[in-house]
PDB file of C-alpha atoms in Angstrom:
ATOM      1  CA  MET A   1       0.018  -0.032  -0.071  1.00  0.00           C
ATOM      2  CA  THR A   2       1.223   3.452  -0.941  1.00  0.00           C
ATOM      3  CA  ALA A   3       1.180   6.301   1.650  1.00  0.00           C
ATOM      4  CA  SER A   4      -0.662   9.262   0.207  1.00  0.00           C
ATOM      5  CA  ILE A   5       1.379  12.388   0.069  1.00  0.00           C
ATOM      6  CA  SER A   6      -0.057  15.431   1.790  1.00  0.00           C
ATOM      7  CA  ASN A   7      -0.716  18.700  -0.122  1.00  0.00           C
ATOM      8  CA  ILE A   8       2.180  20.226   1.886  1.00  0.00           C
ATOM      9  CA  GLY A   9       4.444  17.486   0.909  1.00  0.00           C
ATOM     10  CA  ARG A  10       3.484  18.088  -2.869  1.00  0.00           C
ATOM     11  CA  LEU A  11       4.231  21.697  -2.359  1.00  0.00           C
ATOM     12  CA  VAL A  12       7.601  20.894  -1.147  1.00  0.00           C
ATOM     13  CA  GLU A  13       8.362  18.534  -3.938  1.00  0.00           C
ATOM     14  CA  ILE A  14       7.381  21.263  -6.523  1.00  0.00           C
ATOM     15  CA  LEU A  15       9.322  23.978  -4.696  1.00  0.00           C
ATOM     16  CA  ASN A  16      12.498  21.681  -4.745  1.00  0.00           C
ATOM     17  CA  SER A  17      12.046  21.059  -8.512  1.00  0.00           C
ATOM     18  CA  LEU A  18      11.531  24.946  -9.076  1.00  0.00           C
ATOM     19  CA  ASN A  19      14.468  25.985  -6.770  1.00  0.00           C
ATOM     20  CA  LYS A  20      17.129  25.552  -9.426  1.00  0.00           C
ATOM     21  CA  PHE A  21      15.184  27.990 -11.603  1.00  0.00           C
ATOM     22  CA  ILE A  22      14.401  30.571  -9.115  1.00  0.00           C
ATOM     23  CA  LYS A  23      17.674  30.668  -7.219  1.00  0.00           C
ATOM     24  CA  ASN A  24      18.821  34.008  -8.816  1.00  0.00           C
ATOM     25  CA  TYR A  25      15.775  35.771  -7.888  1.00  0.00           C
ATOM     26  CA  ALA A  26      15.751  37.953  -4.735  1.00  0.00           C
ATOM     27  CA  ILE A  27      12.560  36.606  -3.346  1.00  0.00           C
ATOM     28  CA  TYR A  28      11.826  35.023   0.132  1.00  0.00           C
ATOM     29  CA  ILE A  29      10.030  31.720  -0.214  1.00  0.00           C
ATOM     30  CA  TYR A  30       9.418  29.228   2.548  1.00  0.00           C
ATOM     31  CA  VAL A  31       6.845  26.777   3.912  1.00  0.00           C
ATOM     32  CA  ILE A  32       5.962  26.355   7.589  1.00  0.00           C
ATOM     33  CA  ASP A  33       3.880  23.552   9.205  1.00  0.00           C
ATOM     34  CA  THR A  34       1.056  24.067  11.791  1.00  0.00           C
ATOM     35  CA  ASN A  35       3.662  23.980  14.535  1.00  0.00           C
ATOM     36  CA  TYR A  36       5.462  27.052  13.057  1.00  0.00           C
ATOM     37  CA  ARG A  37       8.442  24.960  11.824  1.00  0.00           C
ATOM     38  CA  ILE A  38      10.069  25.960   8.713  1.00  0.00           C
ATOM     39  CA  ILE A  39      10.052  22.758   6.547  1.00  0.00           C
ATOM     40  CA  TRP A  40      11.450  24.315   3.407  1.00  0.00           C
ATOM     41  CA  ALA A  41      13.068  27.566   2.384  1.00  0.00           C
ATOM     42  CA  ASN A  42      14.657  28.723  -0.865  1.00  0.00           C
ATOM     43  CA  ASN A  43      18.357  29.527  -1.183  1.00  0.00           C
ATOM     44  CA  TYR A  44      17.823  33.269  -1.036  1.00  0.00           C
ATOM     45  CA  THR A  45      15.740  32.985   2.290  1.00  0.00           C
ATOM     46  CA  ARG A  46      18.334  30.749   3.716  1.00  0.00           C
ATOM     47  CA  ASP A  47      21.170  33.076   2.893  1.00  0.00           C
ATOM     48  CA  LYS A  48      19.388  36.173   4.067  1.00  0.00           C
ATOM     49  CA  PHE A  49      18.348  34.786   7.467  1.00  0.00           C
ATOM     50  CA  HIS A  50      21.490  32.773   7.819  1.00  0.00           C
ATOM     51  CA  ILE A  51      19.698  29.442   7.981  1.00  0.00           C
ATOM     52  CA  SER A  52      22.289  26.552   7.645  1.00  0.00           C
ATOM     53  CA  ARG A  53      19.968  23.640   8.038  1.00  0.00           C
ATOM     54  CA  LEU A  54      16.451  23.039   8.798  1.00  0.00           C
ATOM     55  CA  SER A  55      15.335  20.682  11.644  1.00  0.00           C
ATOM     56  CA  LYS A  56      12.142  19.885  13.422  1.00  0.00           C
ATOM     57  CA  LYS A  57      13.225  22.262  16.250  1.00  0.00           C
ATOM     58  CA  ASN A  58      13.537  25.216  13.990  1.00  0.00           C
ATOM     59  CA  THR A  59      10.334  27.470  14.328  1.00  0.00           C
ATOM     60  CA  CYS A  60      10.041  30.632  12.060  1.00  0.00           C
ATOM     61  CA  HIS A  61       9.934  32.897  15.110  1.00  0.00           C
ATOM     62  CA  HIS A  62      13.159  31.488  16.200  1.00  0.00           C
ATOM     63  CA  LEU A  63      15.095  31.170  12.841  1.00  0.00           C
ATOM     64  CA  LEU A  64      13.789  34.231  11.179  1.00  0.00           C
ATOM     65  CA  TRP A  65      13.255  36.560  14.092  1.00  0.00           C
ATOM     66  CA  LYS A  66      15.355  35.259  16.958  1.00  0.00           C
ATOM     67  CA  PHE A  67      12.516  34.968  19.307  1.00  0.00           C
ATOM     68  CA  ASN A  68      12.010  32.148  21.773  1.00  0.00           C
ATOM     69  CA  ARG A  69       8.240  32.094  21.414  1.00  0.00           C
ATOM     70  CA  ARG A  70       5.515  33.032  18.867  1.00  0.00           C
ATOM     71  CA  CYS A  71       4.644  36.849  18.901  1.00  0.00           C
ATOM     72  CA  ASP A  72       1.295  37.767  20.359  1.00  0.00           C
ATOM     73  CA  ASP A  73       0.213  39.543  17.250  1.00  0.00           C
ATOM     74  CA  CYS A  74       1.966  36.939  14.800  1.00  0.00           C
ATOM     75  CA  PRO A  75       0.527  37.432  11.368  1.00  0.00           C
ATOM     76  CA  VAL A  76       1.255  33.760  10.549  1.00  0.00           C
ATOM     77  CA  GLY A  77      -0.906  32.785  13.541  1.00  0.00           C
ATOM     78  CA  GLN A  78      -3.623  34.854  12.168  1.00  0.00           C
ATOM     79  CA  VAL A  79      -3.520  33.029   8.857  1.00  0.00           C
ATOM     80  CA  MET A  80      -3.533  29.608  10.612  1.00  0.00           C
ATOM     81  CA  GLY A  81      -6.465  30.719  12.602  1.00  0.00           C
ATOM     82  CA  GLY A  82      -8.464  32.200   9.879  1.00  0.00           C
ATOM     83  CA  LYS A  83      -7.576  30.307   6.567  1.00  0.00           C
ATOM     84  CA  GLN A  84      -7.293  33.620   4.844  1.00  0.00           C
ATOM     85  CA  VAL A  85      -4.420  34.878   2.719  1.00  0.00           C
ATOM     86  CA  GLN A  86      -2.603  37.744   4.527  1.00  0.00           C
ATOM     87  CA  ARG A  87      -0.474  40.508   3.294  1.00  0.00           C
ATOM     88  CA  TYR A  88       1.828  42.352   5.598  1.00  0.00           C
ATOM     89  CA  VAL A  89       5.211  44.172   5.859  1.00  0.00           C
ATOM     90  CA  LEU A  90       7.708  43.073   8.352  1.00  0.00           C
ATOM     91  CA  GLN A  91      10.767  44.985   9.547  1.00  0.00           C
ATOM     92  CA  ARG A  92      14.058  43.005  10.079  1.00  0.00           C
ATOM     93  CA  SER A  93      17.648  43.955  10.717  1.00  0.00           C
ATOM     94  CA  PHE A  94      20.114  41.722   8.866  1.00  0.00           C
ATOM     95  CA  THR A  95      23.371  43.542   9.568  1.00  0.00           C
ATOM     96  CA  HIS A  96      25.414  44.353  12.457  1.00  0.00           C
ATOM     97  CA  ALA A  97      24.856  47.910  11.673  1.00  0.00           C
ATOM     98  CA  SER A  98      21.329  47.291  12.380  1.00  0.00           C
ATOM     99  CA  GLU A  99      19.994  48.734   9.063  1.00  0.00           C
ATOM    100  CA  ASN A 100      16.289  47.891   8.944  1.00  0.00           C
ATOM    101  CA  VAL A 101      15.035  45.790   5.910  1.00  0.00           C
ATOM    102  CA  PHE A 102      11.406  45.816   5.222  1.00  0.00           C
ATOM    103  CA  ILE A 103       9.820  42.589   3.707  1.00  0.00           C
ATOM    104  CA  GLU A 104       6.428  42.412   2.383  1.00  0.00           C
ATOM    105  CA  ILE A 105       5.052  38.968   2.769  1.00  0.00           C
ATOM    106  CA  ILE A 106       1.907  37.192   1.555  1.00  0.00           C
ATOM    107  CA  SER A 107       1.108  33.996   3.577  1.00  0.00           C
ATOM    108  CA  MET A 108      -1.199  31.524   2.033  1.00  0.00           C
ATOM    109  CA  PRO A 109      -2.782  28.670   3.861  1.00  0.00           C
ATOM    110  CA  VAL A 110      -2.234  25.019   2.285  1.00  0.00           C
ATOM    111  CA  LEU A 111      -5.295  23.035   2.976  1.00  0.00           C
ATOM    112  CA  ASP A 112      -5.665  19.251   3.097  1.00  0.00           C
ATOM    113  CA  SER A 113      -8.507  17.409   1.307  1.00  0.00           C
ATOM    114  CA  ARG A 114     -10.843  18.181   4.219  1.00  0.00           C
ATOM    115  CA  GLY A 115     -10.209  21.880   4.292  1.00  0.00           C
ATOM    116  CA  ASP A 116      -7.878  21.742   7.346  1.00  0.00           C
ATOM    117  CA  ILE A 117      -4.682  23.786   7.406  1.00  0.00           C
ATOM    118  CA  GLU A 118      -1.438  21.652   6.861  1.00  0.00           C
ATOM    119  CA  GLY A 119       0.829  24.540   6.747  1.00  0.00           C
ATOM    120  CA  LEU A 120       1.563  27.995   4.976  1.00  0.00           C
ATOM    121  CA  LEU A 121       3.377  29.165   1.946  1.00  0.00           C
ATOM    122  CA  LEU A 122       5.099  32.403   2.488  1.00  0.00           C
ATOM    123  CA  LEU A 123       6.374  34.687  -0.189  1.00  0.00           C
ATOM    124  CA  GLY A 124       8.309  37.883   0.393  1.00  0.00           C
ATOM    125  CA  VAL A 125       9.992  40.710  -1.337  1.00  0.00           C
ATOM    126  CA  ASP A 126      12.211  43.380  -0.078  1.00  0.00           C
ATOM    127  CA  VAL A 127      10.394  46.783  -0.218  1.00  0.00           C
ATOM    128  CA  THR A 128      13.061  48.735   1.766  1.00  0.00           C
ATOM    129  CA  PRO A 129      13.500  51.412  -0.870  1.00  0.00           C
ATOM    130  CA  LEU A 130       9.610  52.075  -1.018  1.00  0.00           C
ATOM    131  CA  GLU A 131       9.366  52.106   2.780  1.00  0.00           C
ATOM    132  CA  LYS A 132      12.231  54.577   2.886  1.00  0.00           C
ATOM    133  CA  LYS A 133      10.558  56.793   0.264  1.00  0.00           C
ATOM    134  CA  GLN A 134       7.307  56.682   2.076  1.00  0.00           C
ATOM    135  CA  ARG A 135       8.994  57.730   5.311  1.00  0.00           C
ATOM    136  CA  GLU A 136      10.679  60.712   3.702  1.00  0.00           C
ATOM    137  CA  LEU A 137       7.258  61.780   2.211  1.00  0.00           C
ATOM    138  CA  ARG A 138       5.687  61.626   5.673  1.00  0.00           C
ATOM    139  CA  GLN A 139       8.540  63.688   7.055  1.00  0.00           C
ATOM    140  CA  LYS A 140       8.206  66.293   4.291  1.00  0.00           C
ATOM    141  CA  GLU A 141       4.366  66.339   4.738  1.00  0.00           C
ATOM    142  CA  LYS A 142       4.748  66.885   8.502  1.00  0.00           C
ATOM    143  CA  LEU A 143       7.317  69.737   7.946  1.00  0.00           C
ATOM    144  CA  PHE A 144       4.894  71.350   5.320  1.00  0.00           C
ATOM    145  CA  LEU A 145       2.105  71.094   7.735  1.00  0.00           C
ATOM    146  CA  SER A 146       3.991  72.721  10.518  1.00  0.00           C
ATOM    147  CA  ILE A 147       4.946  75.553   8.200  1.00  0.00           C
ATOM    148  CA  VAL A 148       1.399  76.082   6.927  1.00  0.00           C
ATOM    149  CA  ASP A 149      -0.079  76.069  10.273  1.00  0.00           C
TER     150      ASP A 149
END
């Protein structure tokens, strides 16, 4: 008898086969299970977050954000609970100089045949230049309003 593969397992197989084609793109792609463990990450994500290897102990909040527990307002938890796609921007410092990087992430639930969540597929892009321009614009707007008033 053959064991049926889960949808999350199929997704990981597909991503493994695509990884050689997407390795040169600056996009974060990773898959987590319902215990918040990263079970797959593309090379770009591994390089940027300094992930040398994945194990069952590696949760997204520990590997990606260096937290020992899940955040109270965790957007990943919101997706797990609501089965809805979420789009959000996270701020992260990758360098010793603590320069902030802003990553826009889309989290999508992966459902099994019964409609229960097996895990999440997360896609992210660096939106730091856009965030910096928006901050500059807000500062200029604040300055302008202070002069006008």
